[in-house]
Amino acid sequence: MLHRPARRKEGDKKVDIPGPPLPLRLVVTEVRDSEGRVLARWLLLSNVPPDLADAATIATWYYFRWRIESLHKLLKSAGWQLEEWLQRDGAKLMIKLLLALGAVTSIWALERREDAPSLGFQQLLMQLSGRQTKRSRPITTSGLLAGLWVLQSALGPLASYGVEQLNTMLENHLPLFAIK
Protein backbone atom coordinates (compact mmCIF):
# COMPACT_ATOMS: atom_id res chain seq x y z
CA MET A 1 0.00 0.00 0.00
CA LEU A 2 1.44 3.37 -1.03
CA HIS A 3 0.38 5.94 1.57
CA ARG A 4 2.41 9.00 0.64
CA PRO A 5 0.80 11.71 -1.50
CA ALA A 6 1.65 12.06 -5.16
CA ARG A 7 3.89 14.98 -6.13
CA ARG A 8 3.76 17.29 -9.10
CA LYS A 9 6.22 19.96 -10.11
CA GLU A 10 4.69 23.40 -10.50
CA GLY A 11 7.31 25.91 -11.49
CA ASP A 12 10.29 25.49 -9.17
CA LYS A 13 8.30 23.81 -6.38
CA LYS A 14 6.96 20.31 -5.84
CA VAL A 15 3.35 20.23 -4.69
CA ASP A 16 1.78 17.34 -2.80
CA ILE A 17 -1.42 15.91 -4.29
CA PRO A 18 -3.46 14.16 -1.61
CA GLY A 19 -5.46 11.06 -2.42
CA PRO A 20 -6.48 7.66 -1.15
CA PRO A 21 -3.77 5.03 -0.51
CA LEU A 22 -2.81 3.12 -3.66
CA PRO A 23 -2.69 -0.67 -3.48
CA LEU A 24 0.39 -2.02 -5.26
CA ARG A 25 1.88 -5.41 -5.94
CA LEU A 26 5.49 -6.31 -6.39
CA VAL A 27 6.31 -8.10 -9.64
CA VAL A 28 9.74 -9.75 -9.65
CA THR A 29 10.91 -10.81 -13.10
CA GLU A 30 14.14 -12.47 -14.12
CA VAL A 31 15.49 -12.71 -17.64
CA ARG A 32 17.61 -15.83 -18.03
CA ASP A 33 19.79 -17.23 -20.79
CA SER A 34 19.56 -20.78 -22.16
CA GLU A 35 21.80 -22.08 -19.32
CA GLY A 36 19.57 -20.51 -16.67
CA ARG A 37 21.95 -17.67 -15.73
CA VAL A 38 20.18 -14.48 -14.62
CA LEU A 39 20.82 -11.71 -17.17
CA ALA A 40 18.50 -9.15 -15.60
CA ARG A 41 16.20 -8.84 -12.61
CA TRP A 42 13.35 -6.34 -12.60
CA LEU A 43 11.53 -5.29 -9.44
CA LEU A 44 8.32 -3.66 -10.64
CA LEU A 45 5.58 -2.00 -8.64
CA SER A 46 2.20 -2.18 -10.36
CA ASN A 47 -1.30 -1.08 -9.51
CA VAL A 48 -2.79 -3.38 -12.17
CA PRO A 49 -5.08 -5.84 -10.36
CA PRO A 50 -4.12 -9.53 -10.63
CA ASP A 51 -7.43 -10.36 -12.32
CA LEU A 52 -6.57 -7.99 -15.22
CA ALA A 53 -2.97 -9.07 -15.83
CA ASP A 54 -0.66 -11.68 -14.39
CA ALA A 55 3.00 -11.00 -13.52
CA ALA A 56 4.29 -12.32 -16.86
CA THR A 57 2.00 -9.96 -18.79
CA ILE A 58 3.10 -6.96 -16.71
CA ALA A 59 6.76 -7.92 -17.27
CA THR A 60 6.10 -8.14 -21.03
CA TRP A 61 4.48 -4.69 -20.99
CA TYR A 62 7.50 -3.34 -19.14
CA TYR A 63 9.86 -4.97 -21.64
CA PHE A 64 8.09 -3.34 -24.60
CA ARG A 65 7.93 0.02 -22.81
CA TRP A 66 11.66 -0.20 -22.20
CA ARG A 67 12.29 -1.02 -25.86
CA ILE A 68 10.25 2.05 -26.90
CA GLU A 69 12.22 4.24 -24.47
CA SER A 70 15.46 2.79 -25.89
CA LEU A 71 14.29 3.57 -29.42
CA HIS A 72 13.59 7.19 -28.47
CA LYS A 73 17.02 7.47 -26.86
CA LEU A 74 18.69 6.07 -29.99
CA LEU A 75 16.82 8.51 -32.24
CA LYS A 76 17.91 11.42 -30.05
CA SER A 77 21.58 10.35 -30.09
CA ALA A 78 23.84 7.95 -31.99
CA GLY A 79 24.24 10.38 -34.88
CA TRP A 80 20.51 10.86 -35.58
CA GLN A 81 19.79 13.84 -33.25
CA LEU A 82 16.01 13.71 -33.71
CA GLU A 83 15.43 16.74 -31.49
CA GLU A 84 17.57 18.91 -33.78
CA TRP A 85 15.65 18.16 -36.98
CA LEU A 86 14.28 21.39 -38.37
CA GLN A 87 11.90 20.08 -41.04
CA ARG A 88 8.84 22.28 -41.46
CA ASP A 89 7.18 19.89 -43.87
CA GLY A 90 5.39 16.91 -42.30
CA ALA A 91 6.01 14.63 -45.28
CA LYS A 92 9.76 15.32 -45.23
CA LEU A 93 9.85 14.74 -41.49
CA MET A 94 8.03 11.42 -41.94
CA ILE A 95 10.51 10.31 -44.61
CA LYS A 96 13.47 11.16 -42.37
CA LEU A 97 11.82 9.42 -39.40
CA LEU A 98 11.14 6.29 -41.48
CA LEU A 99 14.77 6.23 -42.61
CA ALA A 100 15.96 6.53 -39.01
CA LEU A 101 13.54 3.78 -37.88
CA GLY A 102 14.77 1.60 -40.74
CA ALA A 103 18.35 2.18 -39.59
CA VAL A 104 17.51 1.25 -36.00
CA THR A 105 15.66 -1.94 -36.95
CA SER A 106 18.47 -2.92 -39.34
CA ILE A 107 21.06 -2.36 -36.61
CA TRP A 108 18.99 -4.43 -34.16
CA ALA A 109 18.96 -7.26 -36.73
CA LEU A 110 22.73 -6.90 -37.30
CA GLU A 111 23.33 -7.03 -33.53
CA ARG A 112 21.69 -10.44 -33.33
CA ARG A 113 23.76 -11.97 -36.13
CA GLU A 114 26.79 -13.97 -35.04
CA ASP A 115 28.38 -15.04 -38.33
CA ALA A 116 31.96 -13.92 -39.00
CA PRO A 117 31.18 -11.31 -41.72
CA SER A 118 28.51 -9.71 -39.50
CA LEU A 119 30.84 -9.61 -36.50
CA GLY A 120 33.53 -7.99 -38.66
CA PHE A 121 31.06 -5.37 -39.91
CA GLN A 122 29.94 -4.71 -36.32
CA GLN A 123 33.58 -4.11 -35.33
CA LEU A 124 34.04 -1.75 -38.30
CA LEU A 125 30.97 0.29 -37.32
CA MET A 126 32.14 0.46 -33.70
CA GLN A 127 35.57 1.63 -34.85
CA LEU A 128 33.98 4.32 -37.04
CA SER A 129 31.77 5.44 -34.16
CA GLY A 130 34.77 6.35 -32.01
CA ARG A 131 32.88 5.07 -28.96
CA GLN A 132 34.72 3.63 -26.01
CA THR A 133 33.10 0.51 -24.62
CA LYS A 134 33.51 -1.91 -21.78
CA ARG A 135 35.40 -5.11 -22.50
CA SER A 136 32.35 -7.03 -21.36
CA ARG A 137 30.21 -5.26 -23.99
CA PRO A 138 32.34 -4.23 -26.99
CA ILE A 139 29.34 -3.81 -29.33
CA THR A 140 26.49 -1.42 -28.48
CA THR A 141 23.40 -0.41 -30.40
CA SER A 142 24.19 3.30 -30.12
CA GLY A 143 27.77 2.67 -31.23
CA LEU A 144 26.63 0.69 -34.27
CA LEU A 145 24.17 3.44 -35.22
CA ALA A 146 26.80 6.16 -34.78
CA GLY A 147 29.23 4.13 -36.88
CA LEU A 148 26.58 3.69 -39.58
CA TRP A 149 26.06 7.46 -39.59
CA VAL A 150 29.81 8.05 -40.07
CA LEU A 151 30.02 5.38 -42.79
CA GLN A 152 27.05 6.84 -44.66
CA SER A 153 28.53 10.33 -44.36
CA ALA A 154 31.87 9.10 -45.75
CA LEU A 155 30.50 7.09 -48.66
CA GLY A 156 29.26 10.17 -50.55
CA PRO A 157 32.64 11.94 -50.78
CA LEU A 158 34.40 8.61 -51.42
CA ALA A 159 32.08 7.95 -54.35
CA SER A 160 32.49 11.50 -55.69
CA TYR A 161 36.26 11.88 -55.34
CA GLY A 162 37.74 8.43 -54.83
CA VAL A 163 40.29 7.40 -52.23
CA GLU A 164 43.34 8.57 -54.17
CA GLN A 165 42.00 12.08 -54.88
CA LEU A 166 40.94 12.52 -51.25
CA ASN A 167 44.37 11.40 -50.07
CA THR A 168 46.00 13.85 -52.51
CA MET A 169 43.88 16.64 -51.02
CA LEU A 170 45.08 15.60 -47.57
CA GLU A 171 48.71 15.54 -48.70
CA ASN A 172 48.35 19.05 -50.17
CA HIS A 173 46.43 20.63 -47.30
CA LEU A 174 46.78 18.47 -44.17
CA PRO A 175 49.83 16.24 -44.79
CA LEU A 176 49.87 14.99 -41.21
CA PHE A 177 46.63 13.09 -41.92
CA ALA A 178 47.46 11.70 -45.36
CA ILE A 179 47.89 7.97 -45.85
CA LYS A 180 51.51 7.26 -46.73
Coordinates of N, CA and C in Angstrom, one line a residue:
M1 N 0.9 -1.2 0.0 CA 0.0 0.0 0.0 C 0.9 1.2 0.0
L2 N 0.7 2.1 -0.9 CA 1.4 3.4 -1.0 C 0.6 4.5 -0.4
H3 N 1.1 5.0 0.8 CA 0.4 5.9 1.6 C 0.8 7.4 1.3
R4 N 2.0 7.6 0.8 CA 2.4 9.0 0.6 C 1.6 9.7 -0.5
P5 N 1.5 11.0 -0.4 CA 0.8 11.7 -1.5 C 1.6 11.7 -2.8
A6 N 1.0 11.9 -3.9 CA 1.7 12.1 -5.2 C 2.3 13.4 -5.2
R7 N 3.2 13.7 -6.1 CA 3.9 15.0 -6.1 C 3.9 15.4 -7.6
R8 N 3.7 16.7 -7.8 CA 3.8 17.3 -9.1 C 4.6 18.5 -9.0
K9 N 5.4 18.8 -10.1 CA 6.2 20.0 -10.1 C 5.4 21.1 -10.7
E10 N 5.3 22.2 -10.0 CA 4.7 23.4 -10.5 C 5.7 24.5 -10.4
G11 N 6.2 24.9 -11.5 CA 7.3 25.9 -11.5 C 8.6 25.3 -10.9
D12 N 9.1 26.0 -9.8 CA 10.3 25.5 -9.2 C 10.0 24.6 -7.9
K13 N 8.7 24.5 -7.6 CA 8.3 23.8 -6.4 C 7.6 22.5 -6.7
K14 N 7.7 21.6 -5.8 CA 7.0 20.3 -5.8 C 5.8 20.4 -4.9
V15 N 4.6 20.1 -5.4 CA 3.4 20.2 -4.7 C 2.8 18.9 -4.4
D16 N 2.4 18.6 -3.2 CA 1.8 17.3 -2.8 C 0.3 17.3 -3.3
I17 N -0.1 16.1 -3.8 CA -1.4 15.9 -4.3 C -2.0 14.8 -3.4
P18 N -2.9 15.2 -2.5 CA -3.5 14.2 -1.6 C -4.4 13.2 -2.4
G19 N -4.6 12.0 -1.8 CA -5.5 11.1 -2.4 C -5.5 9.8 -1.6
P20 N -6.4 8.9 -1.9 CA -6.5 7.7 -1.1 C -5.2 6.8 -1.3
P21 N -4.9 5.9 -0.4 CA -3.8 5.0 -0.5 C -3.9 4.2 -1.8
L22 N -2.8 3.9 -2.4 CA -2.8 3.1 -3.7 C -2.3 1.7 -3.4
P23 N -3.2 0.7 -3.6 CA -2.7 -0.7 -3.5 C -1.7 -1.1 -4.6
L24 N -0.6 -1.6 -4.3 CA 0.4 -2.0 -5.3 C 0.7 -3.5 -5.1
R25 N 1.3 -4.1 -6.1 CA 1.9 -5.4 -5.9 C 3.3 -5.4 -6.5
L26 N 4.1 -6.2 -5.9 CA 5.5 -6.3 -6.4 C 5.6 -7.4 -7.4
V27 N 6.1 -7.1 -8.6 CA 6.3 -8.1 -9.6 C 7.8 -8.3 -9.8
V28 N 8.3 -9.4 -9.5 CA 9.7 -9.7 -9.7 C 9.9 -10.6 -10.9
T29 N 10.7 -10.1 -11.8 CA 10.9 -10.8 -13.1 C 12.4 -11.0 -13.3
E30 N 12.8 -12.2 -13.8 CA 14.1 -12.5 -14.1 C 14.2 -12.9 -15.6
V31 N 15.2 -12.3 -16.3 CA 15.5 -12.7 -17.6 C 16.7 -13.6 -17.6
R32 N 16.5 -14.8 -18.1 CA 17.6 -15.8 -18.0 C 18.0 -16.3 -19.4
D33 N 19.3 -16.7 -19.5 CA 19.8 -17.2 -20.8 C 19.5 -18.7 -20.9
S34 N 19.9 -19.4 -21.9 CA 19.6 -20.8 -22.2 C 20.1 -21.7 -21.1
E35 N 21.2 -21.3 -20.4 CA 21.8 -22.1 -19.3 C 21.2 -21.8 -18.0
G36 N 20.2 -20.8 -17.9 CA 19.6 -20.5 -16.7 C 20.2 -19.4 -15.9
R37 N 21.3 -18.8 -16.4 CA 21.9 -17.7 -15.7 C 21.1 -16.4 -15.8
V38 N 21.0 -15.7 -14.7 CA 20.2 -14.5 -14.6 C 20.9 -13.4 -15.4
L39 N 20.3 -12.8 -16.4 CA 20.8 -11.7 -17.2 C 20.3 -10.4 -16.6
A40 N 19.1 -10.4 -16.1 CA 18.5 -9.1 -15.6 C 17.4 -9.5 -14.6
R41 N 17.3 -8.7 -13.6 CA 16.2 -8.8 -12.6 C 15.5 -7.5 -12.5
W42 N 14.2 -7.5 -12.7 CA 13.3 -6.3 -12.6 C 12.5 -6.4 -11.4
L43 N 12.4 -5.4 -10.6 CA 11.5 -5.3 -9.4 C 10.5 -4.2 -9.8
L44 N 9.3 -4.6 -10.1 CA 8.3 -3.7 -10.6 C 7.2 -3.5 -9.6
L45 N 6.8 -2.3 -9.4 CA 5.6 -2.0 -8.6 C 4.4 -1.7 -9.6
S46 N 3.3 -2.4 -9.4 CA 2.2 -2.2 -10.4 C 0.9 -2.0 -9.6
N47 N 0.0 -1.2 -10.1 CA -1.3 -1.1 -9.5 C -2.3 -1.8 -10.4
V48 N -1.9 -2.6 -11.4 CA -2.8 -3.4 -12.2 C -3.3 -4.6 -11.3
P49 N -4.6 -4.7 -11.2 CA -5.1 -5.8 -10.4 C -4.7 -7.2 -11.0
P50 N -4.5 -8.2 -10.1 CA -4.1 -9.5 -10.6 C -5.1 -10.1 -11.6
D51 N -6.4 -9.8 -11.4 CA -7.4 -10.4 -12.3 C -7.4 -9.7 -13.7
L52 N -6.7 -8.6 -13.9 CA -6.6 -8.0 -15.2 C -5.3 -8.4 -15.9
A53 N -4.2 -8.7 -15.2 CA -3.0 -9.1 -15.8 C -2.1 -9.8 -14.8
D54 N -1.6 -10.9 -15.3 CA -0.7 -11.7 -14.4 C 0.7 -11.1 -14.4
A55 N 1.6 -11.6 -13.6 CA 3.0 -11.0 -13.5 C 3.7 -11.1 -14.8
A56 N 3.6 -12.2 -15.6 CA 4.3 -12.3 -16.9 C 3.8 -11.3 -17.9
T57 N 2.5 -11.0 -17.9 CA 2.0 -10.0 -18.8 C 2.5 -8.6 -18.4
I58 N 2.6 -8.3 -17.2 CA 3.1 -7.0 -16.7 C 4.6 -6.8 -17.1
A59 N 5.3 -7.9 -16.9 CA 6.8 -7.9 -17.3 C 6.9 -7.7 -18.8
T60 N 6.0 -8.3 -19.6 CA 6.1 -8.1 -21.0 C 5.8 -6.7 -21.4
W61 N 4.8 -6.1 -20.8 CA 4.5 -4.7 -21.0 C 5.7 -3.8 -20.7
Y62 N 6.3 -4.1 -19.5 CA 7.5 -3.3 -19.1 C 8.6 -3.5 -20.2
Y63 N 8.8 -4.7 -20.6 CA 9.9 -5.0 -21.6 C 9.6 -4.1 -22.9
F64 N 8.4 -4.1 -23.4 CA 8.1 -3.3 -24.6 C 8.2 -1.9 -24.3
R65 N 7.8 -1.4 -23.2 CA 7.9 0.0 -22.8 C 9.4 0.4 -22.8
W66 N 10.2 -0.5 -22.2 CA 11.7 -0.2 -22.2 C 12.3 -0.1 -23.6
R67 N 11.8 -1.0 -24.5 CA 12.3 -1.0 -25.9 C 11.9 0.3 -26.6
I68 N 10.7 0.8 -26.3 CA 10.3 2.0 -26.9 C 11.1 3.2 -26.4
E69 N 11.4 3.2 -25.1 CA 12.2 4.2 -24.5 C 13.6 4.2 -25.1
S70 N 14.1 3.0 -25.3 CA 15.5 2.8 -25.9 C 15.5 3.3 -27.3
L71 N 14.4 3.1 -28.0 CA 14.3 3.6 -29.4 C 14.3 5.1 -29.4
H72 N 13.6 5.7 -28.5 CA 13.6 7.2 -28.5 C 15.0 7.7 -28.1
K73 N 15.7 7.1 -27.2 CA 17.0 7.5 -26.9 C 18.0 7.3 -28.1
L74 N 17.8 6.3 -28.8 CA 18.7 6.1 -30.0 C 18.4 7.1 -31.1
L75 N 17.2 7.5 -31.2 CA 16.8 8.5 -32.2 C 17.3 9.9 -31.8
K76 N 17.5 10.1 -30.5 CA 17.9 11.4 -30.1 C 19.4 11.5 -30.0
S77 N 20.1 10.4 -30.2 CA 21.6 10.4 -30.1 C 22.1 9.5 -31.2
A78 N 23.2 8.9 -31.1 CA 23.8 8.0 -32.0 C 23.9 8.5 -33.4
G79 N 24.1 9.8 -33.6 CA 24.2 10.4 -34.9 C 22.9 10.9 -35.5
W80 N 21.8 10.5 -34.9 CA 20.5 10.9 -35.6 C 19.9 12.2 -35.1
Q81 N 20.2 12.6 -33.8 CA 19.8 13.8 -33.2 C 18.4 14.3 -33.6
L82 N 17.4 13.5 -33.4 CA 16.0 13.7 -33.7 C 15.5 15.1 -33.2
E83 N 15.9 15.5 -32.1 CA 15.4 16.7 -31.5 C 16.0 18.0 -32.2
E84 N 17.0 17.8 -33.1 CA 17.6 18.9 -33.8 C 17.1 19.0 -35.2
W85 N 16.2 18.1 -35.6 CA 15.6 18.2 -37.0 C 14.8 19.4 -37.1
L86 N 15.0 20.1 -38.2 CA 14.3 21.4 -38.4 C 13.3 21.4 -39.6
Q87 N 12.8 20.2 -39.9 CA 11.9 20.1 -41.0 C 10.6 20.8 -40.7
R88 N 10.1 21.6 -41.6 CA 8.8 22.3 -41.5 C 7.7 21.5 -42.2
D89 N 8.1 20.6 -43.1 CA 7.2 19.9 -43.9 C 7.0 18.5 -43.2
G90 N 5.7 18.2 -43.0 CA 5.4 16.9 -42.3 C 5.8 15.7 -43.1
A91 N 5.6 15.8 -44.4 CA 6.0 14.6 -45.3 C 7.5 14.4 -45.3
K92 N 8.3 15.5 -45.3 CA 9.8 15.3 -45.2 C 10.2 14.8 -43.9
L93 N 9.5 15.2 -42.8 CA 9.8 14.7 -41.5 C 9.5 13.2 -41.4
M94 N 8.4 12.8 -42.0 CA 8.0 11.4 -41.9 C 9.0 10.6 -42.7
I95 N 9.5 11.1 -43.8 CA 10.5 10.3 -44.6 C 11.8 10.1 -43.8
K96 N 12.2 11.2 -43.2 CA 13.5 11.2 -42.4 C 13.3 10.2 -41.2
L97 N 12.1 10.3 -40.5 CA 11.8 9.4 -39.4 C 11.8 8.0 -39.8
L98 N 11.2 7.7 -41.0 CA 11.1 6.3 -41.5 C 12.5 5.8 -41.8
L99 N 13.4 6.6 -42.4 CA 14.8 6.2 -42.6 C 15.5 5.9 -41.3
A100 N 15.3 6.8 -40.3 CA 16.0 6.5 -39.0 C 15.4 5.2 -38.4
L101 N 14.1 5.0 -38.4 CA 13.5 3.8 -37.9 C 14.1 2.6 -38.6
G102 N 14.2 2.7 -40.0 CA 14.8 1.6 -40.7 C 16.2 1.3 -40.3
A103 N 17.0 2.4 -40.0 CA 18.4 2.2 -39.6 C 18.4 1.5 -38.3
V104 N 17.5 1.9 -37.3 CA 17.5 1.2 -36.0 C 17.1 -0.2 -36.1
T105 N 16.1 -0.5 -36.9 CA 15.7 -1.9 -36.9 C 16.7 -2.8 -37.7
S106 N 17.4 -2.2 -38.7 CA 18.5 -2.9 -39.3 C 19.6 -3.2 -38.4
I107 N 20.0 -2.2 -37.6 CA 21.1 -2.4 -36.6 C 20.7 -3.4 -35.6
W108 N 19.4 -3.4 -35.1 CA 19.0 -4.4 -34.2 C 19.1 -5.8 -34.8
A109 N 18.8 -6.0 -36.1 CA 19.0 -7.3 -36.7 C 20.4 -7.6 -36.8
L110 N 21.3 -6.6 -37.2 CA 22.7 -6.9 -37.3 C 23.3 -7.3 -36.0
E111 N 22.8 -6.7 -34.9 CA 23.3 -7.0 -33.5 C 23.1 -8.5 -33.2
R112 N 22.0 -9.1 -33.7 CA 21.7 -10.4 -33.3 C 22.4 -11.5 -34.2
R113 N 23.1 -11.0 -35.2 CA 23.8 -12.0 -36.1 C 25.1 -12.3 -35.5
E114 N 25.5 -13.5 -35.6 CA 26.8 -14.0 -35.0 C 27.8 -14.6 -36.0
D115 N 27.5 -14.5 -37.3 CA 28.4 -15.0 -38.3 C 29.6 -14.1 -38.5
A116 N 30.7 -14.7 -39.0 CA 32.0 -13.9 -39.0 C 31.9 -12.6 -39.8
P117 N 31.3 -12.6 -41.0 CA 31.2 -11.3 -41.7 C 30.4 -10.3 -40.9
S118 N 29.3 -10.7 -40.3 CA 28.5 -9.7 -39.5 C 29.3 -9.2 -38.3
L119 N 30.0 -10.1 -37.6 CA 30.8 -9.6 -36.5 C 31.9 -8.7 -37.0
G120 N 32.5 -8.9 -38.1 CA 33.5 -8.0 -38.7 C 32.9 -6.6 -39.0
F121 N 31.7 -6.6 -39.6 CA 31.1 -5.4 -39.9 C 30.7 -4.6 -38.6
Q122 N 30.2 -5.3 -37.6 CA 29.9 -4.7 -36.3 C 31.2 -4.0 -35.8
Q123 N 32.3 -4.7 -35.8 CA 33.6 -4.1 -35.3 C 34.0 -2.9 -36.1
L124 N 33.8 -2.9 -37.5 CA 34.0 -1.8 -38.3 C 33.2 -0.6 -37.9
L125 N 31.9 -0.8 -37.7 CA 31.0 0.3 -37.3 C 31.3 0.8 -36.0
M126 N 31.7 0.0 -35.0 CA 32.1 0.5 -33.7 C 33.4 1.3 -33.8
Q127 N 34.3 0.9 -34.7 CA 35.6 1.6 -34.9 C 35.3 3.0 -35.4
L128 N 34.4 3.0 -36.4 CA 34.0 4.3 -37.0 C 33.3 5.2 -36.1
S129 N 32.5 4.6 -35.1 CA 31.8 5.4 -34.2 C 32.7 6.2 -33.2
G130 N 33.9 5.7 -32.9 CA 34.8 6.3 -32.0 C 34.3 6.2 -30.6
R131 N 33.4 5.3 -30.3 CA 32.9 5.1 -29.0 C 33.8 4.2 -28.2
Q132 N 34.0 4.5 -26.9 CA 34.7 3.6 -26.0 C 33.7 2.7 -25.3
T133 N 34.0 1.5 -25.2 CA 33.1 0.5 -24.6 C 33.8 -0.3 -23.5
K134 N 33.0 -1.0 -22.8 CA 33.5 -1.9 -21.8 C 34.0 -3.2 -22.5
R135 N 35.0 -3.8 -21.9 CA 35.4 -5.1 -22.5 C 34.3 -6.1 -22.5
S136 N 33.4 -6.1 -21.5 CA 32.4 -7.0 -21.4 C 31.3 -6.8 -22.4
R137 N 31.2 -5.6 -23.0 CA 30.2 -5.3 -24.0 C 30.8 -4.4 -25.1
P138 N 31.6 -5.0 -26.0 CA 32.3 -4.2 -27.0 C 31.5 -3.7 -28.1
I139 N 30.3 -4.2 -28.3 CA 29.3 -3.8 -29.3 C 28.1 -3.2 -28.7
T140 N 27.7 -2.0 -29.0 CA 26.5 -1.4 -28.5 C 25.6 -0.9 -29.6
T141 N 24.3 -0.9 -29.4 CA 23.4 -0.4 -30.4 C 23.7 1.0 -30.8
S142 N 23.9 1.9 -29.8 CA 24.2 3.3 -30.1 C 25.5 3.4 -30.9
G143 N 26.5 2.6 -30.5 CA 27.8 2.7 -31.2 C 27.6 2.2 -32.7
L144 N 26.9 1.2 -32.9 CA 26.6 0.7 -34.3 C 25.9 1.8 -35.1
L145 N 24.9 2.4 -34.5 CA 24.2 3.4 -35.2 C 25.1 4.6 -35.5
A146 N 25.9 5.0 -34.6 CA 26.8 6.2 -34.8 C 27.8 5.8 -35.9
G147 N 28.3 4.6 -35.8 CA 29.2 4.1 -36.9 C 28.6 4.1 -38.3
L148 N 27.3 3.7 -38.3 CA 26.6 3.7 -39.6 C 26.5 5.1 -40.1
W149 N 26.2 6.1 -39.2 CA 26.1 7.5 -39.6 C 27.4 8.0 -40.2
V150 N 28.5 7.6 -39.6 CA 29.8 8.0 -40.1 C 30.1 7.4 -41.4
L151 N 29.8 6.1 -41.5 CA 30.0 5.4 -42.8 C 29.2 6.0 -43.9
Q152 N 27.9 6.2 -43.6 CA 27.0 6.8 -44.7 C 27.5 8.2 -45.1
S153 N 28.0 9.0 -44.1 CA 28.5 10.3 -44.4 C 29.8 10.3 -45.2
A154 N 30.6 9.2 -45.0 CA 31.9 9.1 -45.7 C 31.7 8.5 -47.2
L155 N 30.7 7.7 -47.4 CA 30.5 7.1 -48.7 C 30.2 8.1 -49.8
G156 N 29.5 9.2 -49.5 CA 29.3 10.2 -50.5 C 30.5 10.8 -51.1
P157 N 31.4 11.4 -50.3 CA 32.6 11.9 -50.8 C 33.6 10.9 -51.4
L158 N 33.6 9.7 -50.8 CA 34.4 8.6 -51.4 C 33.9 8.3 -52.8
A159 N 32.6 8.2 -53.0 CA 32.1 7.9 -54.4 C 32.4 9.1 -55.3
S160 N 32.3 10.3 -54.8 CA 32.5 11.5 -55.7 C 34.0 11.7 -56.1
Y161 N 34.9 11.5 -55.1 CA 36.3 11.9 -55.3 C 37.2 10.7 -55.5
G162 N 36.9 9.6 -54.8 CA 37.7 8.4 -54.8 C 38.8 8.6 -53.7
V163 N 39.3 7.4 -53.3 CA 40.3 7.4 -52.2 C 41.6 8.2 -52.6
E164 N 42.1 8.0 -53.8 CA 43.3 8.6 -54.2 C 43.2 10.1 -54.2
Q165 N 42.1 10.6 -54.8 CA 42.0 12.1 -54.9 C 41.8 12.7 -53.5
L166 N 41.1 12.0 -52.6 CA 40.9 12.5 -51.3 C 42.3 12.5 -50.5
N167 N 43.1 11.5 -50.7 CA 44.4 11.4 -50.1 C 45.3 12.5 -50.6
T168 N 45.2 12.8 -51.9 CA 46.0 13.8 -52.5 C 45.6 15.2 -51.9
M169 N 44.3 15.4 -51.7 CA 43.9 16.6 -51.0 C 44.5 16.7 -49.6
L170 N 44.5 15.6 -48.9 CA 45.1 15.6 -47.6 C 46.6 15.9 -47.6
E171 N 47.3 15.3 -48.6 CA 48.7 15.5 -48.7 C 49.0 17.0 -49.0
N172 N 48.1 17.6 -49.8 CA 48.3 19.0 -50.2 C 48.0 20.0 -49.1
H173 N 47.0 19.7 -48.3 CA 46.4 20.6 -47.3 C 46.6 20.2 -45.8
L174 N 46.6 19.0 -45.6 CA 46.8 18.5 -44.2 C 47.7 17.2 -44.2
P175 N 48.9 17.4 -44.6 CA 49.8 16.2 -44.8 C 50.0 15.3 -43.6
L176 N 49.8 15.8 -42.4 CA 49.9 15.0 -41.2 C 48.8 13.9 -41.2
F177 N 47.7 14.1 -41.9 CA 46.6 13.1 -41.9 C 46.6 12.2 -43.2
A178 N 47.5 12.5 -44.1 CA 47.5 11.7 -45.4 C 47.9 10.3 -45.1
I179 N 47.5 9.4 -45.9 CA 47.9 8.0 -45.9 C 49.2 7.8 -46.7
K180 N 50.2 7.4 -46.1 CA 51.5 7.3 -46.7 C 51.7 5.9 -47.3

